[in-house]
């Protein structure tokens, strides 16, 4: 059995020299190298941007969507949408473990969720069993490979696996909130009513405590009401985050003119960088979890208004992120029930 | 005299509701609001990406370039390249100060460099006097407006103004290095041989000290040799930063397998995110100053290899950045001489 590169470059077919994610085509032969594991896949959780693109291109016809997904995987050796570039994640059962795979506690038969993007995961689909058009999940018969540096979480017994899958998709966000928000902080969660936003709001309320203030900015009345009902913020503002001056005025009104120590951006639309920047105090932090963030708009935008703030690119991974996120589902009955309704 | 919005939204013509940078067209009437200042412009320093685009579109014909620049400013009210979206900065003399402008130490006649992008600065060009095709500088007769939140630096007497202009363009980078690098750190500067890279290398050597290690990765032999001759790094690696595995192997070789505490990315080409990520240690920091950085490539890339690192978007502004950068020119005769050769 040969040993592969820790990052999976041994499976890159073209262009050579790149890592699997940037590659156009990777080798999805389902025979493992000594530092890989083989997974029997149960369900794919396609990235929301990718799923939406496929859904629209196929007019919501699940038969056509099936064909499109199979074509992509046959062509590229991985489920990476060629238009959006994004992937998603999967859950499955461990079928084989290479002798050089570092985590010795993992056992054959363990159920895991991969926490690296499908855009770099070698995948072979034998059959698509069901496409759930409501929640981006695709049940399949198939196999996948995880590299030595690939991260994953063992699925717990006490949480339904599709619920875990939905929550783990955004596990990086609440875990970063846990690291960034301190007692007494003023925190704004932009797009706080969505999936990652709800988990971030919960964590921010916990960290900021009684002396802090958590503000959620949400677009729809419905999502805003949910946050209020669930008591996940001290203040909820209904507004459009692509309108920076409006957001600035509304947020500073509820804080009596105080800027935010930490701003978390969880929206799924472009052009919300300036709102995040304007409401943050000098030497404060903006954490951009949204994949619609533009690097240049953020960099030039902060400079343009002379804001000395730290802007962080939302790394999907941070140590302990899966455990922290699953624990939120255990601790908050309300969030668990809502997510069950939305994502199972 | 009316008072304007601190961010300049009072000058946005379309689309309304956006800030001046995101706007297509702004009002460049050279009559100030009470919280603005009016500047007699001497020289524009067009952003490198923008200047290159204009140069190529005009086949290096300075007459055509003149026309193109005038057209842009007439059309948009600001010097924002419609293809690259970027601007640049300017130097000039203060001609009028509104009574509500916050900095009371500023005087009429002071020479200043604006440190906010030209992509949001109301500008009127009366005449283009000279286009310097070598260093992106354009001497003009014209006027510009600075908003209340616009930042600027007074030009010192002891440094030639065009030298100051060239260095201040990238002032954010060495100032961030000063904040991020600690004694004993292992630091890698990717693209360390360029303008911002040289300033960052100097600052990193100073902060990391004898017990630290500064590594520069450069593409061209020529720029690499400069860094060696000037003693601005402990190790210089000639390699292509778009090849992550090669960079990873070469950097870890010179560090005896140690990952970097801080990585600074100063290149001017795309696809160098993964190199920066792979060489950085867990809980280390990558500072992306390069405007060619892709947000999604960085976010998904770090997750893809399970790296728990903090990735910072290169804000062009941080407190004291202009003073720190000008001081480097005073302290390092060699950098000053090199920059005089390259940028005056
Ligand atoms: N960095 C990473 O590693 C990573 C990993 C996974 C996901 N993500 C990204 O994280 C983002 C959020 O994901 P999610 O699953 O939480 O999405 P989501 O559930 O769709 O939530 C997005 C929220 O933003 C709100 N919103 C949309 N437009 C808005 C506007 N103009 N003003 C204010 N609020 C607005 C939405 O409200 P309405 O429903 O009312 O429109 C929704 O509540 C996405 O961009 C996703 O790509 C990043
Ligand atoms: N964040 C901000 O506010 C801000 C402000 C100003 C500028 N910037 C950005 O900062 C970046 C650097 O600006 P600068 O003025 O320092 O540019 P520069 O002087 O052109 O320096 C770029 C350096 O990168 C090197 N390089 C290019 N391709 C490379 C590769 N594949 N591998 C290794 N090195 C490579 C270049 O080497 P060769 O010369 O040998 O090709 C050069 O030494 C630009 O992207 C610019 O847009 C950001």
Short mmCIF file of N, CA, C and O and ligand atoms in Angstrom, two decimals, chain A residues 295 299-300 303, chain B residues 47-49 166 168-173 190-198 217-224 226 237 239-243 247 265-270 272 287-293 313-317 343, ligand 2:
data_model
loop_
_atom_site.label_atom_id
_atom_site.label_comp_id
_atom_site.label_asym_id
_atom_site.label_seq_id
_atom_site.Cartn_x
_atom_site.Cartn_y
_atom_site.Cartn_z
N UNK A 295 -13.13 40.29 -0.87
CA UNK A 295 -11.89 40.69 -0.20
C UNK A 295 -11.59 42.18 -0.43
O UNK A 295 -11.33 42.93 0.51
N UNK A 299 -11.32 45.29 2.24
CA UNK A 299 -10.02 45.95 2.47
C UNK A 299 -10.09 47.44 2.15
O UNK A 299 -9.71 48.29 2.96
N UNK A 300 -10.60 47.78 0.96
CA UNK A 300 -10.66 49.19 0.57
C UNK A 300 -11.73 49.93 1.35
O UNK A 300 -11.61 51.12 1.62
N UNK A 303 -10.43 51.02 4.87
CA UNK A 303 -9.48 52.11 4.67
C UNK A 303 -10.22 53.39 4.31
O UNK A 303 -9.91 54.48 4.80
N UNK B 47 -3.36 53.36 -8.64
CA UNK B 47 -3.18 51.98 -8.18
C UNK B 47 -2.56 51.13 -9.28
O UNK B 47 -2.92 51.25 -10.46
N UNK B 48 -1.65 50.27 -8.90
CA UNK B 48 -0.85 49.51 -9.87
C UNK B 48 -1.72 48.67 -10.82
O UNK B 48 -1.49 48.64 -12.04
N UNK B 49 -2.75 48.02 -10.28
CA UNK B 49 -3.63 47.20 -11.14
C UNK B 49 -4.35 48.08 -12.16
O UNK B 49 -4.46 47.75 -13.34
N UNK B 166 5.01 57.17 -2.86
CA UNK B 166 5.19 55.75 -3.21
C UNK B 166 5.14 54.87 -1.97
O UNK B 166 4.50 53.81 -1.97
N UNK B 168 3.84 55.61 1.09
CA UNK B 168 2.59 55.70 1.83
C UNK B 168 1.49 54.84 1.20
O UNK B 168 0.57 54.39 1.87
N UNK B 169 1.62 54.60 -0.10
CA UNK B 169 0.67 53.75 -0.82
C UNK B 169 0.51 52.39 -0.14
O UNK B 169 -0.57 51.80 -0.15
N UNK B 170 1.57 51.87 0.44
CA UNK B 170 1.52 50.55 1.06
C UNK B 170 1.79 50.61 2.57
O UNK B 170 2.21 49.64 3.19
N UNK B 171 1.51 51.77 3.18
CA UNK B 171 1.85 52.00 4.59
C UNK B 171 1.17 51.02 5.54
O UNK B 171 1.71 50.71 6.61
N UNK B 172 0.00 50.52 5.16
CA UNK B 172 -0.71 49.58 6.04
C UNK B 172 0.07 48.32 6.33
O UNK B 172 -0.01 47.76 7.43
N UNK B 173 0.86 47.87 5.36
CA UNK B 173 1.51 46.56 5.48
C UNK B 173 2.59 46.52 6.58
O UNK B 173 2.50 45.70 7.50
N UNK B 190 5.76 36.45 1.73
CA UNK B 190 5.61 35.95 0.37
C UNK B 190 5.49 37.14 -0.59
O UNK B 190 4.65 38.00 -0.38
N UNK B 191 6.34 37.19 -1.60
CA UNK B 191 6.42 38.39 -2.44
C UNK B 191 7.19 39.48 -1.72
O UNK B 191 6.93 40.67 -1.86
N UNK B 192 8.16 39.05 -0.91
CA UNK B 192 8.90 39.98 -0.04
C UNK B 192 9.84 40.91 -0.78
O UNK B 192 10.37 41.85 -0.19
N UNK B 193 10.05 40.68 -2.07
CA UNK B 193 10.99 41.51 -2.80
C UNK B 193 10.38 42.75 -3.43
O UNK B 193 11.08 43.58 -3.97
N UNK B 194 9.06 42.89 -3.37
CA UNK B 194 8.40 44.05 -3.98
C UNK B 194 8.36 45.24 -3.03
O UNK B 194 9.00 45.23 -1.98
N UNK B 195 7.58 46.26 -3.41
CA UNK B 195 7.57 47.51 -2.62
C UNK B 195 7.09 47.27 -1.19
O UNK B 195 7.80 47.55 -0.23
N UNK B 196 5.89 46.74 -1.05
CA UNK B 196 5.38 46.51 0.31
C UNK B 196 6.18 45.42 1.01
O UNK B 196 6.40 45.47 2.22
N UNK B 197 6.64 44.44 0.23
CA UNK B 197 7.40 43.33 0.81
C UNK B 197 8.69 43.78 1.47
O UNK B 197 9.05 43.30 2.55
N UNK B 198 9.38 44.70 0.85
CA UNK B 198 10.65 45.21 1.41
C UNK B 198 10.40 45.90 2.76
O UNK B 198 11.10 45.67 3.73
N UNK B 217 10.02 34.80 0.37
CA UNK B 217 9.82 34.02 -0.85
C UNK B 217 9.63 35.00 -2.01
O UNK B 217 8.77 35.88 -1.93
N UNK B 218 10.47 34.89 -3.02
CA UNK B 218 10.39 35.81 -4.15
C UNK B 218 10.46 35.05 -5.47
O UNK B 218 11.03 33.98 -5.57
N UNK B 219 9.86 35.66 -6.48
CA UNK B 219 9.80 35.02 -7.78
C UNK B 219 11.06 35.26 -8.60
O UNK B 219 11.66 34.34 -9.14
N UNK B 220 11.48 36.51 -8.69
CA UNK B 220 12.60 36.82 -9.59
C UNK B 220 13.93 36.81 -8.84
O UNK B 220 14.02 37.22 -7.69
N UNK B 221 14.96 36.34 -9.52
CA UNK B 221 16.32 36.32 -8.98
C UNK B 221 16.73 37.73 -8.55
O UNK B 221 17.35 37.92 -7.51
N UNK B 222 16.36 38.68 -9.38
CA UNK B 222 16.78 40.06 -9.17
C UNK B 222 16.24 40.60 -7.82
O UNK B 222 16.99 41.11 -7.00
N UNK B 223 14.95 40.46 -7.63
CA UNK B 223 14.35 40.95 -6.37
C UNK B 223 14.88 40.16 -5.17
O UNK B 223 15.06 40.72 -4.09
N UNK B 224 15.12 38.88 -5.38
CA UNK B 224 15.63 38.05 -4.28
C UNK B 224 17.04 38.51 -3.90
O UNK B 224 17.37 38.63 -2.71
N UNK B 226 18.34 41.44 -4.21
CA UNK B 226 18.21 42.71 -3.50
C UNK B 226 18.00 42.49 -2.00
O UNK B 226 18.60 43.13 -1.17
N UNK B 237 14.12 32.52 -0.44
CA UNK B 237 13.78 31.38 -1.28
C UNK B 237 13.27 31.90 -2.62
O UNK B 237 12.36 32.74 -2.65
N UNK B 239 11.12 31.08 -5.57
CA UNK B 239 10.12 30.07 -5.94
C UNK B 239 8.83 30.77 -6.36
O UNK B 239 8.66 31.97 -6.13
N UNK B 240 7.95 29.97 -6.95
CA UNK B 240 6.67 30.50 -7.44
C UNK B 240 5.59 30.23 -6.39
O UNK B 240 5.24 29.08 -6.12
N UNK B 241 5.05 31.31 -5.83
CA UNK B 241 4.09 31.18 -4.73
C UNK B 241 2.75 30.58 -5.16
O UNK B 241 1.90 30.29 -4.32
N UNK B 242 2.54 30.40 -6.44
CA UNK B 242 1.31 29.74 -6.88
C UNK B 242 1.47 28.21 -6.85
O UNK B 242 0.54 27.50 -7.20
N UNK B 243 2.62 27.72 -6.42
CA UNK B 243 2.86 26.28 -6.31
C UNK B 243 2.95 25.90 -4.83
O UNK B 243 4.05 25.87 -4.25
N UNK B 247 6.40 25.45 -2.27
CA UNK B 247 6.68 26.46 -1.24
C UNK B 247 6.73 25.81 0.14
O UNK B 247 7.63 26.06 0.93
N UNK B 265 1.42 38.03 3.11
CA UNK B 265 1.34 37.83 1.66
C UNK B 265 1.32 39.18 0.94
O UNK B 265 0.36 39.94 1.06
N UNK B 266 2.40 39.47 0.21
CA UNK B 266 2.52 40.75 -0.50
C UNK B 266 2.63 40.59 -2.01
O UNK B 266 3.16 41.48 -2.68
N UNK B 267 2.19 39.47 -2.56
CA UNK B 267 2.33 39.29 -4.01
C UNK B 267 1.28 40.10 -4.76
O UNK B 267 0.34 40.64 -4.17
N UNK B 268 1.46 40.17 -6.07
CA UNK B 268 0.49 40.89 -6.89
C UNK B 268 -0.15 39.97 -7.93
O UNK B 268 -0.58 40.44 -8.98
N UNK B 269 -0.17 38.66 -7.66
CA UNK B 269 -0.81 37.71 -8.58
C UNK B 269 -1.77 36.81 -7.80
O UNK B 269 -1.63 36.63 -6.61
N UNK B 270 -2.77 36.25 -8.51
CA UNK B 270 -3.73 35.37 -7.82
C UNK B 270 -3.14 33.99 -7.47
O UNK B 270 -2.04 33.66 -7.90
N UNK B 272 -2.21 32.41 -4.58
CA UNK B 272 -1.12 32.17 -3.64
C UNK B 272 -1.64 31.95 -2.21
O UNK B 272 -0.87 31.93 -1.26
N UNK B 287 -1.54 37.17 7.18
CA UNK B 287 -2.01 38.51 6.87
C UNK B 287 -1.96 38.68 5.36
O UNK B 287 -0.89 38.68 4.76
N UNK B 288 -3.15 38.76 4.74
CA UNK B 288 -3.22 38.91 3.29
C UNK B 288 -3.27 40.39 2.93
O UNK B 288 -4.32 41.02 3.04
N UNK B 289 -2.14 40.94 2.52
CA UNK B 289 -2.14 42.33 2.05
C UNK B 289 -2.45 42.38 0.56
O UNK B 289 -3.02 43.35 0.06
N UNK B 290 -2.12 41.31 -0.15
CA UNK B 290 -2.33 41.26 -1.60
C UNK B 290 -3.80 41.42 -1.98
O UNK B 290 -4.67 40.73 -1.47
N UNK B 291 -4.04 42.33 -2.90
CA UNK B 291 -5.40 42.57 -3.38
C UNK B 291 -5.87 41.46 -4.33
O UNK B 291 -7.02 41.46 -4.75
N UNK B 292 -4.98 40.57 -4.69
CA UNK B 292 -5.36 39.46 -5.56
C UNK B 292 -5.86 38.27 -4.74
O UNK B 292 -6.11 37.20 -5.28
N UNK B 293 -6.04 38.47 -3.43
CA UNK B 293 -6.51 37.39 -2.57
C UNK B 293 -7.98 37.07 -2.84
O UNK B 293 -8.80 37.97 -2.96
N UNK B 313 -7.83 40.02 6.60
CA UNK B 313 -7.97 40.81 5.38
C UNK B 313 -7.15 42.09 5.54
O UNK B 313 -7.34 42.83 6.50
N UNK B 314 -6.25 42.35 4.60
CA UNK B 314 -5.33 43.48 4.71
C UNK B 314 -5.99 44.84 4.63
O UNK B 314 -6.05 45.46 3.57
N UNK B 315 -6.46 45.31 5.76
CA UNK B 315 -6.96 46.68 5.88
C UNK B 315 -5.80 47.63 5.58
O UNK B 315 -4.74 47.52 6.15
N UNK B 316 -6.01 48.55 4.62
CA UNK B 316 -4.95 49.49 4.26
C UNK B 316 -4.63 50.48 5.37
O UNK B 316 -3.61 51.16 5.33
N UNK B 317 -5.48 50.55 6.38
CA UNK B 317 -5.29 51.55 7.43
C UNK B 317 -5.09 50.92 8.80
O UNK B 317 -5.81 49.99 9.18
N UNK B 343 11.18 54.79 -7.65
CA UNK B 343 9.88 55.48 -7.65
C UNK B 343 9.93 56.98 -7.84
O UNK B 343 8.91 57.65 -7.74
N1 LIG C 2 -4.48 46.01 1.27
C1 LIG C 2 -4.19 47.25 0.86
O1 LIG C 2 -4.68 48.19 1.36
C2 LIG C 2 -3.22 47.46 -0.28
C3 LIG C 2 -2.70 48.73 -0.58
C4 LIG C 2 -1.77 48.84 -1.63
C5 LIG C 2 -1.40 47.70 -2.35
N2 LIG C 2 -1.94 46.48 -2.03
C6 LIG C 2 -1.61 45.24 -2.74
O2 LIG C 2 -0.40 44.70 -2.25
C7 LIG C 2 0.19 43.89 -3.26
C8 LIG C 2 1.68 44.21 -3.38
O3 LIG C 2 1.88 45.57 -3.74
P1 LIG C 2 3.33 46.10 -4.05
O4 LIG C 2 3.20 47.53 -4.38
O5 LIG C 2 4.27 45.69 -2.97
O6 LIG C 2 3.65 45.25 -5.39
P2 LIG C 2 5.03 44.88 -6.05
O7 LIG C 2 6.08 45.89 -5.70
O8 LIG C 2 4.74 44.63 -7.50
O9 LIG C 2 5.44 43.51 -5.34
C9 LIG C 2 4.91 42.26 -5.64
C10 LIG C 2 5.99 41.22 -5.41
O10 LIG C 2 5.45 39.91 -5.54
C11 LIG C 2 6.34 39.15 -6.32
N3 LIG C 2 5.68 38.03 -7.01
C12 LIG C 2 4.86 38.09 -8.10
N4 LIG C 2 4.45 36.87 -8.45
C13 LIG C 2 5.04 36.01 -7.58
C14 LIG C 2 5.00 34.59 -7.43
N5 LIG C 2 4.27 33.81 -8.24
N6 LIG C 2 5.72 34.03 -6.43
C15 LIG C 2 6.47 34.80 -5.60
N7 LIG C 2 6.52 36.14 -5.68
C16 LIG C 2 5.81 36.73 -6.66
C17 LIG C 2 6.88 40.13 -7.32
O11 LIG C 2 8.08 39.60 -7.86
P3 LIG C 2 8.48 39.95 -9.37
O12 LIG C 2 8.67 41.43 -9.41
O13 LIG C 2 9.74 39.18 -9.50
O14 LIG C 2 7.34 39.46 -10.23
C18 LIG C 2 7.10 41.36 -6.45
O15 LIG C 2 8.34 41.35 -5.82
C19 LIG C 2 -0.61 44.16 -4.53
O16 LIG C 2 -1.50 43.05 -4.72
C20 LIG C 2 -1.41 45.41 -4.22
O17 LIG C 2 -2.64 45.45 -4.89
C21 LIG C 2 -2.82 46.36 -1.00
#
